[in-house]
CSV table of C-alpha atoms in Angstrom, one decimal:
chain,number,residue,atom,x,y,z
A,1,GLU,CA,133.9,166.9,87.1
A,2,ALA,CA,132.9,163.2,86.9
A,3,GLU,CA,132.1,161.6,90.3
A,4,VAL,CA,131.3,158.2,91.7
A,5,ALA,CA,127.6,157.8,92.5
A,6,GLN,CA,126.3,155.7,95.3
A,7,SER,CA,122.8,155.1,96.6
A,8,PRO,CA,121.2,155.1,99.0
A,9,ARG,CA,123.1,157.6,101.0
A,10,TYR,CA,121.6,156.4,104.3
A,11,LYS,CA,120.0,153.0,105.1
A,12,ILE,CA,118.5,151.9,108.4
A,13,THR,CA,117.5,148.3,108.7
A,14,GLU,CA,116.8,145.7,111.3
A,15,LYS,CA,119.1,142.8,111.9
A,16,SER,CA,118.4,139.7,109.8
A,17,GLN,CA,117.0,141.9,107.0
A,18,ALA,CA,118.6,142.1,103.5
A,19,VAL,CA,120.2,145.3,102.3
A,20,ALA,CA,121.7,146.3,99.0
A,21,PHE,CA,123.9,149.2,97.9
A,22,TRP,CA,124.5,150.5,94.4
A,23,CYS,CA,127.6,152.2,92.9
A,24,ASP,CA,128.1,153.8,89.5
A,25,PRO,CA,131.8,154.5,89.0
A,26,ILE,CA,133.3,157.2,86.9
A,27,SER,CA,132.7,156.5,83.2
A,28,GLY,CA,135.5,154.4,81.7
A,29,HIS,CA,137.1,153.4,85.0
A,30,ALA,CA,138.0,149.7,84.8
A,31,THR,CA,138.6,149.0,88.4
A,32,LEU,CA,135.9,149.3,91.1
A,33,TYR,CA,136.3,148.8,94.9
A,34,TRP,CA,134.0,148.4,97.8
A,35,TYR,CA,135.2,149.5,101.2
A,36,ARG,CA,133.8,149.4,104.7
A,37,GLN,CA,134.7,152.2,107.0
A,38,ILE,CA,133.9,151.8,110.7
A,39,LEU,CA,133.7,155.1,112.6
A,40,GLY,CA,137.1,156.2,113.6
A,41,GLN,CA,138.9,153.8,111.3
A,42,GLY,CA,140.4,153.9,107.9
A,43,PRO,CA,138.6,152.3,104.9
A,44,GLU,CA,139.0,148.5,104.7
A,45,LEU,CA,138.8,146.8,101.3
A,46,LEU,CA,135.9,144.3,100.9
A,47,VAL,CA,136.1,143.5,97.2
A,48,GLN,CA,137.9,144.7,94.1
A,49,PHE,CA,136.7,144.3,90.5
A,50,GLN,CA,138.4,144.7,87.2
A,51,ASP,CA,135.7,145.1,84.6
A,52,GLU,CA,133.2,142.3,85.6
A,53,SER,CA,135.8,140.0,87.3
A,54,VAL,CA,136.6,139.8,91.0
A,55,VAL,CA,140.3,140.6,91.6
A,56,ASP,CA,140.3,140.4,95.4
A,57,ASP,CA,137.5,139.4,97.7
A,58,SER,CA,139.7,138.0,100.5
A,59,GLN,CA,138.2,140.3,103.1
A,60,LEU,CA,134.5,139.9,102.0
A,61,PRO,CA,132.5,137.8,104.6
A,62,LYS,CA,131.1,135.6,101.9
A,63,ASP,CA,128.5,133.9,104.2
A,64,ARG,CA,126.5,137.1,104.2
A,65,PHE,CA,128.0,139.5,101.7
A,66,SER,CA,127.9,139.3,98.0
A,67,ALA,CA,129.0,141.7,95.2
A,68,GLU,CA,128.6,141.8,91.5
A,69,ARG,CA,129.5,143.9,88.6
A,70,LEU,CA,127.7,142.1,85.8
A,71,LYS,CA,128.4,144.3,82.8
A,72,GLY,CA,131.6,145.8,84.1
A,73,VAL,CA,130.1,149.1,84.8
A,74,ASP,CA,127.9,149.6,87.9
A,75,SER,CA,128.0,147.4,90.9
A,76,THR,CA,125.8,146.1,93.7
A,77,LEU,CA,126.9,145.1,97.2
A,78,LYS,CA,124.4,143.0,99.2
A,79,ILE,CA,124.3,141.9,102.8
A,80,GLN,CA,121.9,139.1,103.8
A,81,PRO,CA,121.2,138.8,106.7
A,82,ALA,CA,122.4,142.1,108.2
A,83,GLU,CA,124.0,141.9,111.7
A,84,LEU,CA,124.5,144.7,114.3
A,85,GLY,CA,128.2,144.7,113.6
A,86,ASP,CA,127.6,145.6,110.0
A,87,SER,CA,126.8,149.2,110.9
A,88,ALA,CA,129.3,151.3,109.1
A,89,MET,CA,129.9,153.5,106.0
A,90,TYR,CA,130.2,151.5,102.8
A,91,LEU,CA,132.3,153.3,100.3
A,92,CYS,CA,132.7,152.7,96.6
A,93,ALA,CA,135.7,153.8,94.7
A,94,SER,CA,136.9,153.6,91.1
A,95,SER,CA,140.2,153.8,89.3
A,96,PRO,CA,141.0,154.2,85.7
A,97,PHE,CA,143.8,151.8,85.4
A,98,ARG,CA,143.7,148.1,85.0
A,99,SER,CA,145.0,145.5,87.5
A,100,GLY,CA,148.7,144.7,87.2
A,101,ARG,CA,149.9,148.1,86.2
A,102,ARG,CA,150.2,150.0,89.3
A,103,THR,CA,148.5,151.2,92.4
A,104,ASP,CA,146.6,154.2,91.2
A,105,THR,CA,144.5,157.0,92.5
A,106,GLN,CA,141.2,155.9,93.8
A,107,TYR,CA,138.1,158.2,93.5
A,108,PHE,CA,135.6,157.6,96.3
A,109,GLY,CA,131.9,158.1,96.2
A,110,PRO,CA,129.9,159.7,99.0
A,111,GLY,CA,129.2,156.4,100.7
A,112,THR,CA,126.2,154.7,102.1
A,113,ARG,CA,125.9,154.9,105.9
A,114,LEU,CA,124.2,151.7,107.2
A,115,THR,CA,122.7,151.4,110.6
A,116,VAL,CA,121.5,148.0,111.7
A,117,LEU,CA,119.1,148.0,114.6
B,1,GLY,CA,149.8,141.0,107.5
B,2,GLN,CA,151.0,144.4,106.6
B,3,GLN,CA,150.1,147.2,109.0
B,4,VAL,CA,150.1,150.9,108.5
B,5,MET,CA,150.3,153.0,111.7
B,6,GLN,CA,149.5,156.6,111.9
B,7,ILE,CA,150.2,159.0,114.8
B,8,PRO,CA,148.8,161.0,116.4
B,9,GLN,CA,145.3,159.7,116.3
B,10,TYR,CA,144.0,163.2,117.1
B,11,GLN,CA,145.5,166.7,116.9
B,12,HIS,CA,143.9,169.9,117.9
B,13,VAL,CA,145.6,173.2,116.9
B,14,GLN,CA,145.0,176.9,116.9
B,15,GLU,CA,144.6,178.4,113.5
B,16,GLY,CA,148.0,179.5,112.2
B,17,GLU,CA,149.9,176.7,114.0
B,18,ASP,CA,151.7,174.0,112.0
B,19,PHE,CA,150.5,170.3,112.0
B,20,THR,CA,152.3,167.1,111.2
B,21,THR,CA,151.0,163.5,110.9
B,22,TYR,CA,153.3,160.5,110.6
B,23,CYS,CA,152.7,157.2,108.9
B,24,ASN,CA,154.7,154.0,109.4
B,25,SER,CA,154.5,150.7,107.6
B,26,SER,CA,155.7,147.3,108.9
B,27,THR,CA,157.0,146.6,105.4
B,28,THR,CA,158.7,148.5,102.6
B,29,LEU,CA,156.2,150.2,100.4
B,30,SER,CA,156.3,150.6,96.6
B,31,ASN,CA,154.4,153.8,97.0
B,32,ILE,CA,152.3,155.7,99.5
B,33,GLN,CA,149.1,157.7,99.0
B,34,TRP,CA,147.5,160.4,101.2
B,35,TYR,CA,143.8,161.1,101.4
B,36,LYS,CA,141.7,163.7,103.3
B,37,GLN,CA,138.3,163.1,104.6
B,38,ARG,CA,136.2,166.0,105.7
B,39,PRO,CA,133.7,165.5,108.5
B,40,GLY,CA,130.7,163.7,107.0
B,41,GLY,CA,132.5,163.3,103.7
B,42,HIS,CA,134.4,160.7,101.8
B,43,PRO,CA,138.2,160.2,101.3
B,44,VAL,CA,139.6,162.5,98.6
B,45,PHE,CA,143.0,161.7,97.1
B,46,LEU,CA,145.7,164.2,97.9
B,47,ILE,CA,149.0,162.8,96.5
B,48,GLN,CA,151.0,159.7,95.7
B,49,LEU,CA,154.7,159.3,96.6
B,50,VAL,CA,156.8,156.7,94.8
B,51,LYS,CA,160.6,157.5,95.1
B,52,SER,CA,162.7,157.0,98.2
B,53,GLY,CA,163.2,160.3,100.0
B,54,GLU,CA,160.7,162.1,97.8
B,55,VAL,CA,159.3,165.4,98.9
B,56,LYS,CA,156.3,167.0,97.3
B,57,LYS,CA,154.5,170.2,98.1
B,58,GLN,CA,151.0,171.4,97.5
B,59,LYS,CA,150.7,175.0,98.7
B,60,ARG,CA,150.9,174.7,102.5
B,61,LEU,CA,151.1,170.9,102.5
B,62,THR,CA,154.4,169.1,102.4
B,63,PHE,CA,154.6,165.3,101.9
B,64,GLN,CA,157.6,163.3,102.4
B,65,PHE,CA,158.5,159.6,101.8
B,66,GLY,CA,161.2,158.1,103.9
B,67,GLU,CA,164.5,156.9,102.5
B,68,ALA,CA,163.7,153.3,103.5
B,69,LYS,CA,160.2,153.7,102.0
B,70,LYS,CA,158.6,152.5,105.2
B,71,ASN,CA,157.4,155.9,106.6
B,72,SER,CA,155.9,159.1,105.4
B,73,SER,CA,154.8,162.4,106.8
B,74,LEU,CA,152.3,165.2,106.0
B,75,HIS,CA,153.1,168.6,107.3
B,76,ILE,CA,150.7,171.6,107.1
B,77,THR,CA,152.1,175.0,107.5
B,78,ALA,CA,149.9,177.7,109.2
B,79,THR,CA,146.7,175.7,109.4
B,80,GLN,CA,143.4,177.1,108.4
B,81,THR,CA,139.9,176.1,109.4
B,82,THR,CA,139.5,174.6,105.9
B,83,ASP,CA,142.2,172.0,106.8
B,84,VAL,CA,139.8,170.3,109.3
B,85,GLY,CA,139.3,166.6,108.6
B,86,THR,CA,140.9,163.2,108.9
B,87,TYR,CA,144.1,162.5,107.0
B,88,PHE,CA,144.8,159.0,105.9
B,89,CYS,CA,147.9,157.4,104.5
B,90,ALA,CA,147.6,154.2,102.5
B,91,GLY,CA,150.0,151.8,101.0
B,92,PRO,CA,149.8,148.7,98.8
B,93,GLN,CA,149.8,145.4,100.6
B,94,GLY,CA,152.7,143.2,99.7
B,95,GLY,CA,153.0,142.7,96.0
B,96,SER,CA,149.3,143.4,95.4
B,97,GLU,CA,147.5,146.6,94.6
B,98,LYS,CA,145.3,146.3,97.6
B,99,LEU,CA,145.6,149.5,99.6
B,100,VAL,CA,145.9,149.3,103.3
B,101,PHE,CA,144.8,152.4,105.1
B,102,GLY,CA,146.0,153.7,108.4
B,103,LYS,CA,143.5,154.7,111.0
B,104,GLY,CA,144.0,158.3,110.2
B,105,THR,CA,144.8,161.5,112.1
B,106,LYS,CA,141.8,163.7,112.9
B,107,LEU,CA,142.7,167.4,112.8
B,108,THR,CA,140.6,170.0,114.4
B,109,VAL,CA,141.5,173.7,114.1
B,110,ASN,CA,140.4,176.3,116.6
B,111,PRO,CA,139.7,179.7,114.8
């Protein structure tokens, strides 16, 4: 069964350093999401892509976070500089359907657990 | 903005007991989805409800969407240790496709 791949699985960094996370969605999935999940909370959407275009980045702290999906396949989420409050699980999800059709099932990857010291 | 509230936040049961978690939205939802996250794992899609008053069953799990499409519930009959995890409901925000997740209900099952 196809799965969403993410790397690294764990990342420990010091504050003010730069970190990057990678996501490879299920093949053929047009929509890709990046979520942040703080311990004890539900996932919170950071950014949504359809193909290579950003659909929603209203919750992305753009002063330090950036995301790209240049060829409409895999995606990178970057934080620079990292802050203590960024410690969380960063989840990537993908969905086969295109924006504007309907809210569809999202398939989550295993996540990257970030610890900022 | 739209809020999705879940209760209880935690639930501990003995194996074989039933379990129910409730989800309430501040606005009417076009649909609601349920996900399960095992300890140390990632959310896994369980089901989507679309119609007012809809009830769907998956083995021992029963999902219900309220008549007003503002609330939902997940009921597990005769819990097993494999049911352990956090159950999240999620609904689209306003007219967008952006999913807003509840904080989840963490279920622990004592064998």
